[in-house]
Coordinates of C-alpha atoms and ligand atoms in Angstrom, one line a residue:
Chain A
X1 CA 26.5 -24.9 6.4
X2 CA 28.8 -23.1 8.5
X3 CA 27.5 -19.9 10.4
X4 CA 29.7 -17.8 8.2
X5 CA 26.9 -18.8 5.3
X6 CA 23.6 -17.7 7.6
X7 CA 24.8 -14.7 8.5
X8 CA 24.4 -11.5 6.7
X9 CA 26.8 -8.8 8.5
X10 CA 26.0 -5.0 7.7
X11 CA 28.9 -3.7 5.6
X12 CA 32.0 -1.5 7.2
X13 CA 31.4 1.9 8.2
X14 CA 33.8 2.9 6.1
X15 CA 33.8 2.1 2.6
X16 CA 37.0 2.9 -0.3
X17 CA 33.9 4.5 -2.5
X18 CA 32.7 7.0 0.1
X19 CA 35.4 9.4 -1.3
X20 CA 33.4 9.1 -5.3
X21 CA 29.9 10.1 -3.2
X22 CA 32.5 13.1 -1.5
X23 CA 33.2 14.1 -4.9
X24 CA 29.6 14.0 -6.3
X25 CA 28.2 15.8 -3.1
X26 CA 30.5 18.7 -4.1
X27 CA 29.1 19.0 -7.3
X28 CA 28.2 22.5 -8.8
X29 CA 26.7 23.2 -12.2
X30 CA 24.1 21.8 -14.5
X31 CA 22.1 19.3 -13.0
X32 CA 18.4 17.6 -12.7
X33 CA 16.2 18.2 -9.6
X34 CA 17.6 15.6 -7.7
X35 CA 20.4 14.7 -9.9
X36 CA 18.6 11.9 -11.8
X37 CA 16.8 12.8 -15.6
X38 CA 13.5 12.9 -15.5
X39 CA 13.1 9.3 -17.6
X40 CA 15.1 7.9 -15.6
X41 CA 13.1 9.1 -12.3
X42 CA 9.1 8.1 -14.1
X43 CA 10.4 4.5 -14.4
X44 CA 11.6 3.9 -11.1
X45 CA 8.1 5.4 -9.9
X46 CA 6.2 3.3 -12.0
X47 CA 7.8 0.3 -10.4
X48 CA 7.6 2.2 -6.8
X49 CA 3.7 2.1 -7.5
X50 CA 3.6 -1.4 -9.0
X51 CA 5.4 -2.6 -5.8
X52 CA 3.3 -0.5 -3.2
X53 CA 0.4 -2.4 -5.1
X54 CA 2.1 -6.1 -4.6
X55 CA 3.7 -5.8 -1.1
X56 CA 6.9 -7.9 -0.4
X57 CA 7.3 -8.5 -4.0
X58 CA 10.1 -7.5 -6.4
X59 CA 9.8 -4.8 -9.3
X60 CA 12.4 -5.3 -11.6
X61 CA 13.4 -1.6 -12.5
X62 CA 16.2 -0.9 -15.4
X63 CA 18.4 1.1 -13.1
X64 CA 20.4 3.7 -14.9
X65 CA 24.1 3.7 -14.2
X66 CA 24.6 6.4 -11.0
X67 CA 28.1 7.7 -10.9
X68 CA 28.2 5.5 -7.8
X69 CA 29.6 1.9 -7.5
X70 CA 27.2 -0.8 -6.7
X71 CA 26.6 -2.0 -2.7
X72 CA 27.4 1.3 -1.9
X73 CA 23.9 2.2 -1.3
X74 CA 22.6 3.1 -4.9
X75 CA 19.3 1.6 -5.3
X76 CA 18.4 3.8 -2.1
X77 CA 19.2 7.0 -3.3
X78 CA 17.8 6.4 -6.8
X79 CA 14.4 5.4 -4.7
X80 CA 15.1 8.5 -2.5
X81 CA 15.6 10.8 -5.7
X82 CA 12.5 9.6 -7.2
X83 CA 10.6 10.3 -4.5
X84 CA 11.7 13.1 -3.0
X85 CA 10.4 17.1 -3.5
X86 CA 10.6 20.8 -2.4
X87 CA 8.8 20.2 0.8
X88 CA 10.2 17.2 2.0
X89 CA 12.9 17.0 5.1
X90 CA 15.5 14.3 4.9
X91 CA 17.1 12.4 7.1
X92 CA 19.6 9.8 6.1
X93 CA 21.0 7.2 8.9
X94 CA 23.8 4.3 8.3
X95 CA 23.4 1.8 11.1
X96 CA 21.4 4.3 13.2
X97 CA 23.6 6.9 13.1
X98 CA 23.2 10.3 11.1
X99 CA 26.9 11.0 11.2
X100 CA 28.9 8.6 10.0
X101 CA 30.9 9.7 6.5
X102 CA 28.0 7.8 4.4
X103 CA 25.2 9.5 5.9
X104 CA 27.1 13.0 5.8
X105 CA 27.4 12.5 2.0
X106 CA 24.2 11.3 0.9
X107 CA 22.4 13.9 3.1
X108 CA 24.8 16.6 1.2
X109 CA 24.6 15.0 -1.7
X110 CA 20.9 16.0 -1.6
X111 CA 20.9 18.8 0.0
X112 CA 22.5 20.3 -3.1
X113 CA 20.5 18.6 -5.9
X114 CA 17.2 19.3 -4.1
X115 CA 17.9 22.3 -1.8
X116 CA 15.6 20.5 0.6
X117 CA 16.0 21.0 4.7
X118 CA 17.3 17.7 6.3
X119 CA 17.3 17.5 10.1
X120 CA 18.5 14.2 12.6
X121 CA 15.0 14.1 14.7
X122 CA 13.3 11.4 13.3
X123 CA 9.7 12.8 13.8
X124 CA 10.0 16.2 12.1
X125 CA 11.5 13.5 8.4
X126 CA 9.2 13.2 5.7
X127 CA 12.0 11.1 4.2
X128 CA 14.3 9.0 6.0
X129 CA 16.6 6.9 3.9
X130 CA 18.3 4.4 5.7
X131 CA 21.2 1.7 5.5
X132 CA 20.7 -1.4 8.2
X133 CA 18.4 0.1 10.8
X134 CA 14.9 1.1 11.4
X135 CA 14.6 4.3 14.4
X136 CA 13.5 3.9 17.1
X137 CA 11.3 6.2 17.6
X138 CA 7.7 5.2 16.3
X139 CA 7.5 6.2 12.9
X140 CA 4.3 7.9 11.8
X141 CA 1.8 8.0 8.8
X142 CA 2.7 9.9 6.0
X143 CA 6.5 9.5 6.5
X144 CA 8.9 7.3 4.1
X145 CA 11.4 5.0 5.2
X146 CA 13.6 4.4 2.3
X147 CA 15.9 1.5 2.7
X148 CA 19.2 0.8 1.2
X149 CA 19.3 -2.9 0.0
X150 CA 22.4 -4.7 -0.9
X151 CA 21.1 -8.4 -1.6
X152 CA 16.8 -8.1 -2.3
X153 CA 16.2 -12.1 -2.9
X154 CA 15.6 -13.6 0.0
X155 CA 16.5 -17.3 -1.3
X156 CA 19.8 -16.0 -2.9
X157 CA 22.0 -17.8 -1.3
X158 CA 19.8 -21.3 -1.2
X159 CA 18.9 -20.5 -4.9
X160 CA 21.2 -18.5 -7.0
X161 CA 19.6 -18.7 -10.2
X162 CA 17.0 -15.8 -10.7
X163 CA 14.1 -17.3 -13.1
X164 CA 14.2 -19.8 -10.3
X165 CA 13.8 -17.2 -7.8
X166 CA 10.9 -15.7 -9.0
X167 CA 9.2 -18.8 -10.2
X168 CA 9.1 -19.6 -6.4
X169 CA 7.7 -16.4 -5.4
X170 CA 5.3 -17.1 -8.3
X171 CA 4.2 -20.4 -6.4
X172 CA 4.5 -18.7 -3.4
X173 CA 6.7 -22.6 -2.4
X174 CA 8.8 -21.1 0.4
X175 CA 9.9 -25.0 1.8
X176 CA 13.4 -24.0 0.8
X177 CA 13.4 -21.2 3.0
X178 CA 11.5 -23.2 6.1
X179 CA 14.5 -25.9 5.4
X180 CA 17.8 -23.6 5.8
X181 CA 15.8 -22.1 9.2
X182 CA 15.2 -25.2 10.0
X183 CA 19.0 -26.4 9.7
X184 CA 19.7 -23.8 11.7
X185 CA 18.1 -25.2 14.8
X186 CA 19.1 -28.8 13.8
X187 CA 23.1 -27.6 13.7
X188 CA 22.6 -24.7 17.1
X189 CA 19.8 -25.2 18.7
X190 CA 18.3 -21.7 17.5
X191 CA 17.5 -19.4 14.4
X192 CA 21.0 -18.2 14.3
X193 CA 20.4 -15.8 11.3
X194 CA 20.4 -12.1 13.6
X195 CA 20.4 -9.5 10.4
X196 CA 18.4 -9.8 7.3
X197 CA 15.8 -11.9 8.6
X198 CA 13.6 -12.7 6.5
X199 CA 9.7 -11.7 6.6
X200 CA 6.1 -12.8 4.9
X201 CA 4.6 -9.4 3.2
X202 CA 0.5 -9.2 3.9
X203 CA 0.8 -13.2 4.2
X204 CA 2.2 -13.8 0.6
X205 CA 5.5 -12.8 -0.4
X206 CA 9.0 -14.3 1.6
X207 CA 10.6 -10.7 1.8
X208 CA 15.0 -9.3 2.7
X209 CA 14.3 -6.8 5.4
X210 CA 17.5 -5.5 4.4
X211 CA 20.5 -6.0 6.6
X212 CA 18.7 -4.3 9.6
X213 CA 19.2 -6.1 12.7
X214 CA 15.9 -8.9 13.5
X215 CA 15.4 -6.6 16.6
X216 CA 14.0 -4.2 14.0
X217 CA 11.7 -6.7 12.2
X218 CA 8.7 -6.0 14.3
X219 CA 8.8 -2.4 13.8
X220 CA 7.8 -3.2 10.3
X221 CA 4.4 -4.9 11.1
X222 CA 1.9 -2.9 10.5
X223 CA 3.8 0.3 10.6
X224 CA 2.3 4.0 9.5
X225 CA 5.2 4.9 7.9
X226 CA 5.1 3.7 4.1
X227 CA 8.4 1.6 3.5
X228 CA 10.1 1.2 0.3
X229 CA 13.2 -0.9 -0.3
X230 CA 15.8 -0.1 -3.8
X231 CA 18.3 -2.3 -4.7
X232 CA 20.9 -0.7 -7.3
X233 CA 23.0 -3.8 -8.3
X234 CA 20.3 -5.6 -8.8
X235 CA 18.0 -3.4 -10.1
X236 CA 15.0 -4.5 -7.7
X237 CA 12.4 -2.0 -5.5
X238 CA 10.0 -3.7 -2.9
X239 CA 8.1 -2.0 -0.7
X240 CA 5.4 -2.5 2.3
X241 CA 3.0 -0.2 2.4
X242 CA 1.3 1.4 5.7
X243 CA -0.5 -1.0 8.2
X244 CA 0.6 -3.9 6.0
X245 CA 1.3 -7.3 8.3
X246 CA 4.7 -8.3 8.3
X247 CA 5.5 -11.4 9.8
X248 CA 9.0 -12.8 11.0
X249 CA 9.4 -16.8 9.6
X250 CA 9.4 -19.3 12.6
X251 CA 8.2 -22.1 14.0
X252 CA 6.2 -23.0 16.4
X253 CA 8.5 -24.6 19.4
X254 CA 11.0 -22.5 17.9
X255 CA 9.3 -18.9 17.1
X256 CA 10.8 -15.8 16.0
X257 CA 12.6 -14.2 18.8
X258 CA 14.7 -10.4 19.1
X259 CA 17.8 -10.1 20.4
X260 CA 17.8 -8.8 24.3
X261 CA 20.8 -7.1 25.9
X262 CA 21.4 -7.9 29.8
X263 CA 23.3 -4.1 29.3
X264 CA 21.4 -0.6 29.4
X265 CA 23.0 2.3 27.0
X266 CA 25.9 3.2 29.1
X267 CA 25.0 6.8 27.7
X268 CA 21.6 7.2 27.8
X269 CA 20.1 4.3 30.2
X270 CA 17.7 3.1 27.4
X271 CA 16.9 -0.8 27.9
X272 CA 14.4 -0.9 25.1
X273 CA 16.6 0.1 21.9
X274 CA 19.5 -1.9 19.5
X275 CA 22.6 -1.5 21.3
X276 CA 26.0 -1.8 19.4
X277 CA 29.5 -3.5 22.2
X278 CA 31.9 -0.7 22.1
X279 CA 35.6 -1.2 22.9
X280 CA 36.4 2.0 25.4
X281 CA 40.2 0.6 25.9
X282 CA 43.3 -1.8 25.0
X283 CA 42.8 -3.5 28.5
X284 CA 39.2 -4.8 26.9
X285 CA 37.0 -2.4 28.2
X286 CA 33.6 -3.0 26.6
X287 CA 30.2 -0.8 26.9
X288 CA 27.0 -1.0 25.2
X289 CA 25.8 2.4 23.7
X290 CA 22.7 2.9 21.3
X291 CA 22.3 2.4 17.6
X292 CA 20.0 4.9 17.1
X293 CA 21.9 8.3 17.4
X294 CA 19.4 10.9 17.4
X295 CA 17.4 8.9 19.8
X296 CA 20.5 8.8 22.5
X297 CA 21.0 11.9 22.3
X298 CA 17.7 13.2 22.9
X299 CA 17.0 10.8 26.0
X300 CA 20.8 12.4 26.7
X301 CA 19.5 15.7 26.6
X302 CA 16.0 15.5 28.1
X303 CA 17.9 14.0 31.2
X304 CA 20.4 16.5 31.4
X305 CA 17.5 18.8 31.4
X306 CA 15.8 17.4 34.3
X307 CA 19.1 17.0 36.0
X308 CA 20.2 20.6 35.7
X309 CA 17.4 23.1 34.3
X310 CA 18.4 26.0 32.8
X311 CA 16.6 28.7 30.9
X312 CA 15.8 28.8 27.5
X313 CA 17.7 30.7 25.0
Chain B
X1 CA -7.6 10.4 -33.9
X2 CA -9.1 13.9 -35.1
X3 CA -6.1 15.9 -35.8
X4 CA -5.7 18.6 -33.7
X5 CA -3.8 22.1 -33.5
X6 CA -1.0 21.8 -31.4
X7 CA -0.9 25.3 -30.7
X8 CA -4.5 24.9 -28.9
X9 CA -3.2 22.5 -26.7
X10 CA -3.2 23.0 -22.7
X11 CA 0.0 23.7 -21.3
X12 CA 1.7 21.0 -19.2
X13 CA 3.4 21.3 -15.9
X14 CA 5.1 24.6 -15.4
X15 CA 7.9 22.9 -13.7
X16 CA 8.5 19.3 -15.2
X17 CA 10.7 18.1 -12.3
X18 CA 8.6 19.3 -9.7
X19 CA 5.2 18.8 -11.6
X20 CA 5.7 15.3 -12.4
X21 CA 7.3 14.7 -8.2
X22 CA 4.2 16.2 -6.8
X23 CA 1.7 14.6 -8.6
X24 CA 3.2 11.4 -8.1
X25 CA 3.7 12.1 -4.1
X26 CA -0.4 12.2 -4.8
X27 CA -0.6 8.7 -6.6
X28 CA 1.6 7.1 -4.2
X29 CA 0.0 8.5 -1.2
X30 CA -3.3 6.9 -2.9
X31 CA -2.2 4.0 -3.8
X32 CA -0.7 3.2 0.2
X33 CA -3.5 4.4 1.7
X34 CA -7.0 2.8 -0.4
X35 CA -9.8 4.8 -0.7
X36 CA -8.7 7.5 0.4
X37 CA -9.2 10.8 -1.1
X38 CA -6.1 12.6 -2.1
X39 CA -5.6 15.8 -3.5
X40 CA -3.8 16.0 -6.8
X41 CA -2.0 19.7 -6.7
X42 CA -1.0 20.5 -10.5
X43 CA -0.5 23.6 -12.7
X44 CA -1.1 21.7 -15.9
X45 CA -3.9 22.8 -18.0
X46 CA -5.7 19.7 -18.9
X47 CA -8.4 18.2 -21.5
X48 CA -11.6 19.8 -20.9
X49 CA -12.9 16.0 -22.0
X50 CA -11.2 14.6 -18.7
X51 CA -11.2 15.2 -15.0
X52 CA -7.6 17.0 -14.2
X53 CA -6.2 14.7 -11.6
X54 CA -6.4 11.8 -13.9
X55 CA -4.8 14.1 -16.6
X56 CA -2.4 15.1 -14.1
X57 CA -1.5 11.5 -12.8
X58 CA -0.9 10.1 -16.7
X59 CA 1.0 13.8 -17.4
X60 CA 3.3 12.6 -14.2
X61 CA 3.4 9.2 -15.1
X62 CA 3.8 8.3 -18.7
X63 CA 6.5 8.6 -21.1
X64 CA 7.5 7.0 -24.0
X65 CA 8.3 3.5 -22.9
X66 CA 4.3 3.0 -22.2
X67 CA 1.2 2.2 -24.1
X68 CA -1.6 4.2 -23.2
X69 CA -5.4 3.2 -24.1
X70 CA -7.9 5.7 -24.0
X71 CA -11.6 5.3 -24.2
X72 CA -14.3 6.7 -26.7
X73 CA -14.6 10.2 -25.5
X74 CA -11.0 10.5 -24.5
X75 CA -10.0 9.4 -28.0
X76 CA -11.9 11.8 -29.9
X77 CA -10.9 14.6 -28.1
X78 CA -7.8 16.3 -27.9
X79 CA -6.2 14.2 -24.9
X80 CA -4.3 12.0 -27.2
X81 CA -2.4 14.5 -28.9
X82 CA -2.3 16.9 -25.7
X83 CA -0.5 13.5 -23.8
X84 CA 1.2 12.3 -26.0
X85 CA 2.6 16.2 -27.2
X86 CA 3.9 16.2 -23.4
X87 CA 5.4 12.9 -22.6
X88 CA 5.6 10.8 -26.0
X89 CA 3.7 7.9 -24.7
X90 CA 2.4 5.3 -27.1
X91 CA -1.2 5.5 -28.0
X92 CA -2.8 2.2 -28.6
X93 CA -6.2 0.7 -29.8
X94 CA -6.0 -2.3 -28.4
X95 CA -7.2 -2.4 -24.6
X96 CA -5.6 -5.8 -24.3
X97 CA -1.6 -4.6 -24.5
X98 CA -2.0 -1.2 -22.3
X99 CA -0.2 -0.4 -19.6
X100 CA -2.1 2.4 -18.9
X101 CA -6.1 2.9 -19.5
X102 CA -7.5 5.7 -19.0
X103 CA -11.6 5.9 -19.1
X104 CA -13.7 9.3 -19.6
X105 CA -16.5 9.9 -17.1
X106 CA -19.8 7.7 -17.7
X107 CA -17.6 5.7 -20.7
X108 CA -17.9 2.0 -20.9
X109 CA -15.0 0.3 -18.3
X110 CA -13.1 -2.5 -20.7
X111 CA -13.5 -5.7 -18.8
X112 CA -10.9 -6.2 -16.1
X113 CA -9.8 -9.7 -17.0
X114 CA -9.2 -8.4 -21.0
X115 CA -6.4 -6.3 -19.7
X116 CA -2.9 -7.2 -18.4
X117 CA -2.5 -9.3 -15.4
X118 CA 1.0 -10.0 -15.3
X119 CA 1.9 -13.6 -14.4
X120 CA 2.7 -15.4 -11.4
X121 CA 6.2 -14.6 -12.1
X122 CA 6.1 -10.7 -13.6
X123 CA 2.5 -9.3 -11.6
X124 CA 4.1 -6.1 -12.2
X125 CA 3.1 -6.0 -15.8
X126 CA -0.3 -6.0 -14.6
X127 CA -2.0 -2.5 -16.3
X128 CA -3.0 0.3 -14.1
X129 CA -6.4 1.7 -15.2
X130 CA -7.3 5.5 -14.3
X131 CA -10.9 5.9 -14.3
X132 CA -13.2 9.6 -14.4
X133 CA -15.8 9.3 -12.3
X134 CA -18.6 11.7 -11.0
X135 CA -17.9 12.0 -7.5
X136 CA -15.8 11.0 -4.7
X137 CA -17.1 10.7 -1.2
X138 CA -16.1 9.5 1.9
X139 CA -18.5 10.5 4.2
X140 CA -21.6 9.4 2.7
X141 CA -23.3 6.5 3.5
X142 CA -25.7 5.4 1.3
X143 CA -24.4 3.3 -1.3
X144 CA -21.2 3.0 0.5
X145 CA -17.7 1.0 0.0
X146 CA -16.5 -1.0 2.9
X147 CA -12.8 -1.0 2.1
X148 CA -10.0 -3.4 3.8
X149 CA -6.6 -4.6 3.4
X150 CA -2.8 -3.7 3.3
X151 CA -3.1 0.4 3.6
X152 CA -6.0 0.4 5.5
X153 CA -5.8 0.5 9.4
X154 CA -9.2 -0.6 10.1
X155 CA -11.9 -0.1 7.5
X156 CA -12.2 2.7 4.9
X157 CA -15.6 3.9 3.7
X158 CA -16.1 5.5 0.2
X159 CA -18.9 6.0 -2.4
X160 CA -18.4 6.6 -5.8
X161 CA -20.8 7.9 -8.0
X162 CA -19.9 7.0 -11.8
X163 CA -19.2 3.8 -11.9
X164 CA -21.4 0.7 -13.0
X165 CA -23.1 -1.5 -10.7
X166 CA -21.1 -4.9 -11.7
X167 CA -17.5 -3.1 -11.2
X168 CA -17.6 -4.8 -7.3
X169 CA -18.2 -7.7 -8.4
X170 CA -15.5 -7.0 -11.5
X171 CA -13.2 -6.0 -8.8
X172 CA -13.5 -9.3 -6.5
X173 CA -12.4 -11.0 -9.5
X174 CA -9.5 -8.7 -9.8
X175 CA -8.9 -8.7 -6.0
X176 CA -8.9 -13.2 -6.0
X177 CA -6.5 -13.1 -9.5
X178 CA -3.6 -11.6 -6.7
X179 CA -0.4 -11.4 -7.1
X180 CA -1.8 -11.1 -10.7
X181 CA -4.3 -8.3 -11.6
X182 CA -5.0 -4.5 -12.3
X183 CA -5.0 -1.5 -10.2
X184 CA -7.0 1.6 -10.5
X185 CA -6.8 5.2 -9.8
X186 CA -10.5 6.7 -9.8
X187 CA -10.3 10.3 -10.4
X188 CA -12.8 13.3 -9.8
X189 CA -11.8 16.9 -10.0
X190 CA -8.9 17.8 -8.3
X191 CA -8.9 14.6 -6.5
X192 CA -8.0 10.8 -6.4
X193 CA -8.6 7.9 -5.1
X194 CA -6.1 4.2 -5.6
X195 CA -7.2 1.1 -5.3
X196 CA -4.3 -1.5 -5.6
X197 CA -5.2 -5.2 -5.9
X198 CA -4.6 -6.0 -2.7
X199 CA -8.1 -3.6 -1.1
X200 CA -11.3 -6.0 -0.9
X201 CA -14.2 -3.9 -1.5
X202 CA -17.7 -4.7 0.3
X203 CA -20.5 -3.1 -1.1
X204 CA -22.3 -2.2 2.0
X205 CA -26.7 -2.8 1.7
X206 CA -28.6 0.4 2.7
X207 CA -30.3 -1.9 5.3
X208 CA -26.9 -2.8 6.8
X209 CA -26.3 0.8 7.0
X210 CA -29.2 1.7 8.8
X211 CA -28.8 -1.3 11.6
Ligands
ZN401 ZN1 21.4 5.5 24.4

């Protein structure tokens, strides 16, 4: 098994369908509150409350077609538009950040099927969909994290066939999943899976945290913040619900570690959040800044405030 | 059924979209949090046979791909044809192949294990029963619910007044069947109350309660 096999990688930024999610965000005229029919948005919450009821497990949900191509992040919004009312404020983050062209679009896309306010501060969400990271900033109760999931079965790649899938998750017989972690420290001396790594749901159910990075997997234990998980290709929602115990698989002379940076944020100082290696220059230069956007720029700010005080508007 | 006027029937949400979002907002936040009571906010103008969040919650939830079972009083009132004049749901006779249940206040419960459980490999298709009960309360303590599990930080207390005395027992039962079982909304007034399978429910003993 080569490491090209373990590792999950979080899509490009930039994806050729962002431009069809440009279009729809610009569109005007007859539509549903929050785009999706009304059928359509009762099914996928009778599956949201079957899943909230089994936690970790997968509810099989006959996704209608959206006008968006699969892996693009369409289980998420579906999820999102089911959920989502009047008095809600959205956030929507891809890999931490809520400006990048795919967060731009779904936020708009939104914003003009639901009218609702959105905002970037991660406290003042009621709704925060999300594509490969969890904030950091301690989410709280009554808020929804909404995850975008490309690849829901955790076993996928050990066992492709489906009925098989779920007859294990049936049996709750996990070995399979012990074995390829396992392999992993037999062929380089450690868990070398760092994104998607996998969790047990409230003891039970082997669960895909989504491609988030495993420095994110223990803001999932027992978290406030309801978390619910759509998968559009494969027509699958999961979801954990508040102060749920989620537990990262390892072993015990080999237990589940997070990554560590010997780098702070070059920009904000932080030594406690996901940092992403930016190239600065063509001589090499390299510097570590933070995932989490809105949380850089408000340590940015409240330093700059203590630095240089000025009034308030 | 007894047939019944359509033009007598209670309105249903003002606002489909928004009716049915709100309501379910409600049922989810129940359902994630166990034993908590939850305000159902509606506009709908419901049964007079049946409490209005359970109307409410079925109003939100059902449509036509579902089988709905209703019990004695339910069914010879008008909430038959008022749900199913709103949503086109499925009315059944058969408890057994429901995927919704819904039981009038101080009716007989059908027993837990008749209903669907789901398997091992779809606990999904395991029914969801809304239950009317007489009241909801979460501060009193005699005859109290010690509730724990996923939802639950520590330890929610509840009483419920309206239900029969075996339904703890019927519910450990429910609670042990997991991933397989049923989950239940219990509704009074305006408010609700989810219990997923995954909340263990202790009956708490007066004498405990006074230690
Ligand atoms: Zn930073």
């Amino acid at each position: 098994m080569s490491q090209q096999t373990i590792e999950v990688h979080p899509m490009p930024l930039t994806t050729p369908q962002e431009s069809r999610v440009a279009e729809m965000s610009a569109l005007d005229g007859e539509f549903n509150f929050a785009y999706l029919d009304e059928r359509t948005k009762r099914m996928i919450r009778r599956a949201l409350l079957k899943a909230v009821a089994i936690p970790g497990y997968q509810v099989p949900f006959g996704s209608r077609e959206m006008p968006l191509p699969y892996g693009w992040g369409t289980g998420g919004i579906q999820v999102t538009a089911s959920v989502i009312g009047p008095n809600d404020v959205l956030k929507v983050i891809d890999q931490g950040s809520d400006d990048t062209v795919n967060a731009v679009n779904i936020r708009r896309f939104f914003e003009r099927t639901t009218a609702v306010r959105t905002t970037t501060a991660t406290l003042e969400a009621t709704l925060i969909q999300t594509r490969h990271r969890i904030p950091e900033t301690p989410l709280q109760e009554g808020q929804v994290l909404i995850y975008q999931v490309p690849v829901p079965e955790p076993m996928q790649r050990l066992e492709p066939r489906e009925a098989e899938t779920r007859m294990l998750h049936g049996l709750a017989e996990y070995g399979l999943m012990h074995v390829k972690l396992y392999e992993d420290i037999a062929r380089y001396g450690h868990i070398a899976t760092t994104y998607d790594y996998p969790v047990l749901v409230n003891d039970r159910y082997i669960m895909s945290p989504s491609p988030i990075p495993k420095f994110d997997n223990p803001k999932m234990h027992m978290n406030p913040a309801l978390q619910l998980f759509g998968a559009g290709r494969e027509k699958r929602i999961y979801a954990v619900p508040p102060y749920t115990k989620v537990e990262s698989l390892g072993f015990e002379d080999h237990p589940f570690e997070v990554q560590r940076w010997d780098a702070a944020c070059a920009l904000c100082g932080a030594e406690d959040s996901f940092l992403d290696e930016i190239v600065t220059d063509d001589a090499g230069g390299r510097m570590h800044v933070c995932s989490d956007s809105h949380y850089c720029e408000t340590r940015q700010q409240a330093q700059a405030a203590i630095s240089s005080p000025v009034e308030a508007p | 059924m007894a047939a019944v006027d359509l033009s007598t029937l209670g309105a249903g949400f003002s606002d489909l979209a928004i009716g049915s979002q709100t309501v379910f907002r409600a049922a989810l936040h129940a359902l994630s949090h166990p034993g908590r009571i939850v305000p159902v906010p509606h506009d709908a103008k419901t049964p007079a046979a049946a409490q209005p969040a359970s109307a409410a919650i079925l109003l939100a939830l059902v449509d036509p791909d579902c089988k709905v079972w209703m019990s004695p009083t339910l069914a010879q009132s008008d909430a038959p044809s008022w749900l199913r004049f709103h949503t086109g749901c499925a009315l059944i006779n058969d408890h057994r192949l429901a995927q919704f249940l819904w039981v009038a206040r101080g009716d007989p419960l059908p027993a837990f294990g008749e209903l669907r459980q789901g398997s091992d490999a779809d606990p999904d298709q395991g029914a969801t029963v809304v239950i009317d009960v007489a009241g909801i309360d979460s501060t009193a303590a005699e005859g109290a619910w010690r509730l724990t599990g996923p939802g639950i930080q520590a330890v929610t207390r509840l009483s419920v007044d309206g239900l029969p005395a075996q339904f703890v027992e019927d519910w450990r039962r429910n609670h042990a069947a997991f991933p397989c079982g049923i989950d239940v909304f219990l509704a009074c007034e305006s408010d609700v109350v989810g219990l997923p399978r995954t909340t263990t429910i202790e009956a708490i003993a007066s004498a405990a309660l006074e230690a």
